[in-house]
């Protein structure tokens, strides 16, 4: 019997478009002899829509954007008696990569690919993530966090704290987002204020980090309790930093795989990535991103619990160079989802 694979994509998130690209790529790579694929499109308003069962290749992303009354679907109706059903949430950013959808799937008791509630939520919130990384002894950039209310009532104090503790240039980010949306580099007070105002449009929580001059290297991790690491890749953006445009529009950011780094550094990246994975209690997959300074100092930047996943994205490419091609990666992630679910089914929920 084929495993029924429900692919969730789109989403009420600034990363909606990115998710559409990923969904198309995954649907065109899954082995239809192994899986019965059912697309579930979540539109920009957050309505779930049931697409037609996949019969062949998806030529046009537009064909995946089904949203009319007849297709709308209650997320709760995903639960059914079918044993061999797995959900693959290909959602980036809030309302998908942040533990909300994972919580729903936990309640419905459906196996799903990737990280659980805690890792997803903590990985999405850069302040929570940094607190956990700090506790795990991982080297990070200096940072400051605050909420909208702080900005409204004590703006001069907030600015003063940033200037004293971090200085310029600094990076202003919405705490809960990805794909560089709402992120700006500020080199003076005027730019800092503008950057904060912009970031506040995307979140009520802001993180400001000291800017570092460093190479950007990334590694893939897959697994549940036992993990494996991919080779390391390097990102060389043509723009001033790896912003939204350079990620998705220009297409001329160079990805160097494997990155040219010493083997001792590679070992250290693997060790730090594994520590980070365990500290966040990740499962399934994650991409861990680092800064490597001129003095060979390794600094963890962030985790992505649902990394970019098109065949030309860093995560699948890292695995390809590590001997796991795109369709095999999908199969492995589904296996890990089932393994995690089986373990959950052994948990006792009653006491005598
Ligand atoms: N502290 C920093 N110093 C230097 N560059 C940074 C810093 N933080 C972010 N950047 C640049 O901005 C990009 C996006 O930041 P990141 O924290 O990875 O956000 P996202 O979750 O949106 O990917 C990074 O890939 C890097 O190019
Ligand atoms: Mg990033």
XYZ file of C-alpha atoms and ligand atoms in Angstrom:
380
model
C 0.000 0.000 0.000
C 1.269 3.469 -0.831
C 1.924 5.976 1.931
C -0.456 8.882 1.708
C 1.619 12.049 1.729
C -0.190 15.283 2.480
C 1.914 18.208 1.375
C 1.107 21.476 3.159
C 2.315 24.614 1.426
C 1.707 28.310 0.917
C 0.755 29.631 4.326
C -0.184 32.861 6.002
C 3.379 34.102 6.068
C 5.658 36.589 4.353
C 7.453 33.486 3.065
C 4.371 32.233 1.182
C 6.019 32.524 -2.243
C 9.093 30.642 -1.146
C 6.914 27.816 0.096
C 5.162 27.610 -3.295
C 8.507 27.066 -5.037
C 9.433 24.371 -2.565
C 6.096 22.603 -2.907
C 6.358 22.446 -6.667
C 9.856 21.016 -6.452
C 8.972 18.399 -3.850
C 5.876 17.318 -5.769
C 7.936 16.907 -8.908
C 10.526 14.822 -7.096
C 8.474 12.414 -4.979
C 8.199 8.901 -6.241
C 4.529 8.420 -7.148
C 5.065 4.654 -7.017
C 5.791 4.993 -3.318
C 3.464 7.816 -2.336
C -0.063 8.906 -2.966
C 0.408 12.678 -2.931
C -2.322 15.074 -1.824
C -1.568 18.801 -2.016
C -3.048 21.050 0.645
C -2.726 24.720 -0.240
C -2.926 27.251 2.572
C -3.756 30.630 1.098
C -2.402 33.982 2.265
C -5.424 34.451 4.526
C -4.752 31.137 6.231
C -7.587 29.127 4.678
C -6.745 25.501 3.978
C -7.651 24.102 0.575
C -7.644 20.587 -0.683
C -5.969 20.170 -4.063
C -6.408 17.291 -6.492
C -4.402 14.150 -5.933
C -1.142 14.447 -7.827
C -1.060 12.399 -11.021
C 2.064 13.737 -12.703
C 4.415 16.678 -12.868
C 3.399 20.169 -11.777
C 4.279 22.533 -14.615
C 2.958 25.775 -13.204
C 2.871 26.966 -9.611
C -0.408 28.772 -10.344
C -2.081 25.377 -10.742
C -1.337 24.679 -7.068
C -3.102 27.820 -5.850
C -6.568 26.369 -5.469
C -8.777 28.509 -3.299
C -12.482 28.662 -3.751
C -15.375 27.573 -1.603
C -15.427 24.034 -2.917
C -11.828 23.380 -1.980
C -11.759 24.829 1.519
C -10.957 22.354 4.207
C -10.988 22.386 7.967
C -7.475 21.632 9.236
C -9.103 19.316 11.764
C -10.504 17.152 9.007
C -6.998 15.899 8.251
C -7.412 13.348 11.013
C -8.779 10.097 9.734
C -8.385 6.420 10.273
C -5.767 5.891 7.634
C -2.693 4.369 9.114
C -0.172 5.192 6.460
C -0.632 8.930 6.320
C 2.206 11.404 6.754
C 2.037 15.184 6.561
C 4.923 17.084 5.003
C 4.659 20.737 6.117
C 6.588 22.712 3.529
C 5.902 25.970 5.273
C 8.399 28.663 6.073
C 8.065 31.368 8.670
C 5.239 32.069 11.113
C 2.079 29.929 10.988
C 3.966 26.911 9.736
C 7.620 26.706 10.702
C 6.922 28.009 14.191
C 5.216 25.107 15.935
C 1.614 26.158 15.291
C 0.934 23.622 12.534
C 3.075 21.101 14.408
C 0.807 21.559 17.452
C -2.261 20.882 15.345
C -0.685 17.719 13.932
C 0.254 16.556 17.437
C -3.360 16.972 18.542
C -4.594 15.110 15.482
C -1.979 12.433 16.140
C -0.747 12.388 12.547
C 2.917 11.663 11.780
C 4.603 14.662 10.203
C 7.954 15.485 8.697
C 10.378 17.659 10.568
C 10.596 19.376 13.874
C 8.118 19.205 16.708
C 6.431 22.039 18.566
C 9.294 23.078 20.823
C 12.110 23.046 18.275
C 9.934 24.776 15.682
C 8.808 27.521 18.060
C 12.205 28.083 19.639
C 13.930 27.971 16.260
C 11.574 30.584 14.830
C 11.992 33.081 17.653
C 15.547 34.381 17.372
C 15.563 35.561 21.003
C 14.386 32.212 22.381
C 16.837 30.426 20.096
C 19.731 32.554 21.298
C 18.879 31.987 24.946
C 18.929 28.222 24.374
C 22.174 28.391 22.395
C 23.761 30.467 25.130
C 22.742 27.901 27.720
C 24.347 25.218 25.524
C 27.619 27.161 25.545
C 27.571 28.075 21.851
C 29.457 31.157 20.692
C 27.154 33.904 19.342
C 27.216 37.579 18.343
C 26.273 40.157 20.977
C 22.618 41.094 20.789
C 19.799 43.042 22.416
C 16.104 42.269 22.382
C 13.020 44.372 23.046
C 9.297 44.518 22.329
C 7.119 47.149 20.635
C 5.989 48.489 23.980
C 9.603 49.238 25.020
C 10.082 51.141 21.775
C 6.918 53.127 22.332
C 7.612 54.138 25.920
C 11.403 54.321 26.166
C 12.834 54.766 22.709
C 15.899 56.813 23.836
C 16.826 54.132 26.377
C 16.494 51.366 23.798
C 18.699 53.249 21.341
C 21.199 54.026 24.046
C 21.394 50.382 25.088
C 22.007 49.305 21.479
C 24.645 51.969 20.857
C 26.473 51.251 24.113
C 26.408 47.452 23.976
C 26.570 46.789 20.252
C 27.591 49.888 18.308
C 27.427 50.194 14.518
C 26.976 48.510 12.162
C 24.229 46.406 13.635
C 21.546 44.165 12.183
C 17.902 44.766 13.058
C 15.562 41.812 12.705
C 11.978 40.884 13.506
C 12.453 38.088 16.094
C 10.062 35.699 14.369
C 10.672 35.549 10.660
C 13.052 34.189 8.065
C 14.221 34.659 4.491
C 15.736 38.010 5.569
C 12.283 39.646 5.462
C 12.293 42.880 7.475
C 16.041 42.651 8.190
C 18.229 45.717 7.757
C 21.794 46.663 8.455
C 22.102 49.996 10.261
C 25.251 52.086 10.247
C 23.996 55.114 12.170
C 21.212 56.197 14.506
C 18.959 57.423 11.733
C 19.172 54.071 9.907
C 18.726 52.200 13.181
C 15.433 53.959 13.911
C 14.149 53.348 10.381
C 15.196 49.692 10.560
C 13.405 49.209 13.862
C 10.237 50.817 12.509
C 10.346 48.475 9.546
C 11.009 45.362 11.617
C 8.107 46.282 13.908
C 5.769 45.917 10.952
C 6.534 42.210 10.932
C 6.714 41.404 14.621
C 6.172 42.830 18.087
C 9.545 41.489 19.175
C 12.832 42.787 17.800
C 16.396 41.588 17.972
C 19.381 43.793 17.197
C 22.764 42.146 16.697
C 26.294 43.387 16.492
C 27.404 43.197 12.870
C 30.275 40.839 12.165
C 32.550 40.648 9.161
C 32.706 36.981 8.393
C 32.188 34.220 5.869
C 28.773 32.576 6.026
C 28.827 28.809 6.189
C 25.976 26.357 6.589
C 25.543 22.697 7.399
C 22.639 20.275 7.130
C 21.639 17.970 9.955
C 19.122 15.133 9.679
C 17.968 12.604 12.221
C 16.005 12.133 15.399
C 17.970 10.885 18.394
C 20.847 9.913 16.127
C 21.958 12.604 13.761
C 24.095 12.932 10.656
C 25.715 16.043 9.303
C 26.231 16.977 5.665
C 29.260 18.653 4.168
C 29.550 22.402 4.806
C 28.564 25.004 2.219
C 29.447 28.649 1.908
C 27.235 31.502 0.779
C 28.785 34.387 -1.065
C 26.128 37.066 -1.630
C 26.797 39.717 -4.251
C 24.824 42.238 -2.232
C 25.957 43.855 0.997
C 24.448 40.992 2.968
C 22.326 37.935 2.247
C 19.026 39.813 1.984
C 15.657 38.724 0.575
C 16.501 39.878 -2.935
C 19.769 38.009 -3.100
C 18.091 34.894 -1.721
C 15.177 34.698 -4.119
C 15.322 37.270 -6.874
C 18.824 37.896 -8.151
C 19.862 34.307 -8.285
C 23.507 35.277 -8.494
C 24.475 34.478 -4.931
C 27.204 31.887 -5.122
C 26.800 28.680 -3.132
C 30.133 26.955 -2.720
C 29.805 23.301 -1.810
C 31.830 21.979 -0.165
C 33.150 25.179 1.394
C 36.889 25.619 1.412
C 37.601 25.291 5.103
C 40.149 23.399 7.192
C 39.131 19.946 8.304
C 39.521 21.065 11.926
C 36.943 23.793 11.298
C 34.633 21.285 9.636
C 34.848 19.077 12.729
C 34.037 22.055 14.924
C 31.048 23.042 12.755
C 29.691 19.496 13.007
C 30.129 19.489 16.753
C 28.474 22.874 17.248
C 25.623 22.011 14.852
C 24.955 18.767 16.685
C 25.017 20.550 20.046
C 22.559 23.132 18.713
C 20.308 20.405 17.264
C 20.160 18.611 20.591
C 19.764 21.789 22.626
C 16.646 22.722 20.640
C 15.425 19.104 20.636
C 15.247 19.088 16.837
C 13.910 16.148 14.883
C 13.836 15.348 11.201
C 15.992 18.082 9.783
C 17.584 21.466 10.340
C 20.063 23.711 8.652
C 22.493 25.403 11.015
C 24.080 28.646 9.868
C 27.415 29.992 11.073
C 29.723 32.937 10.710
C 33.422 32.166 10.289
C 35.648 35.136 11.040
C 39.115 35.853 9.651
C 40.596 34.511 12.889
C 38.786 31.208 12.351
C 36.330 31.990 15.102
C 33.065 30.098 14.619
C 29.862 31.836 15.646
C 26.447 30.233 15.318
C 23.990 32.551 13.577
C 20.762 30.638 13.426
C 18.836 27.439 12.911
C 16.279 26.871 10.179
C 13.848 24.149 11.153
C 12.312 24.125 7.666
C 15.188 25.253 5.494
C 14.768 26.271 1.867
C 14.043 22.995 0.160
C 14.028 23.420 -3.613
C 16.596 21.302 -5.490
C 18.758 24.422 -5.851
C 18.510 25.409 -2.188
C 21.460 24.991 0.122
C 20.031 22.195 2.281
C 19.244 19.677 -0.489
C 22.488 20.588 -2.276
C 24.517 19.941 0.880
C 22.970 16.484 1.068
C 23.467 15.836 -2.618
C 27.184 16.476 -2.106
C 27.045 14.144 0.879
C 25.606 11.309 -1.208
C 21.874 11.766 -0.534
C 19.960 12.936 -3.606
C 16.710 14.944 -3.477
C 14.205 12.062 -3.776
C 16.192 9.998 -1.229
C 16.222 12.949 1.149
C 12.422 13.155 0.960
C 12.150 9.402 1.622
C 14.509 9.633 4.577
C 12.531 12.500 6.110
C 9.287 10.539 5.801
C 10.975 7.554 7.503
C 12.141 9.803 10.331
C 8.599 11.175 10.706
C 7.215 7.666 11.064
C 9.973 6.694 13.495
C 9.230 9.720 15.691
C 5.503 8.989 15.598
C 6.032 5.351 16.553
C 8.012 6.477 19.563
C 5.211 8.847 20.527
C 2.717 6.009 20.340
C 4.677 4.194 23.078
C 4.136 7.001 25.559
C 1.754 6.255 28.399
C -0.894 8.897 28.976
C -2.485 7.364 32.042
C -1.369 6.447 35.534
C -2.734 3.517 37.463
N 25.051 39.880 13.120
C 25.256 39.871 11.799
N 26.429 40.282 11.259
C 26.628 40.274 9.924
N 25.717 39.876 9.020
C 24.524 39.462 9.477
C 24.235 39.436 10.898
N 22.996 38.965 11.040
C 22.514 38.736 9.817
N 23.417 39.027 8.862
C 23.183 38.908 7.399
O 21.773 38.880 7.160
C 21.365 37.614 6.640
C 20.026 37.223 7.213
O 20.080 37.118 8.623
P 19.539 35.837 9.396
O 19.725 36.062 10.839
O 20.160 34.622 8.848
O 17.982 35.903 9.100
P 16.966 34.919 8.368
O 16.380 34.079 9.441
O 15.957 35.834 7.774
O 17.736 34.134 7.371
C 22.512 36.673 6.989
O 22.565 35.588 6.119
C 23.716 37.612 6.866
O 24.058 37.833 5.506
Mg 19.462 33.082 7.635
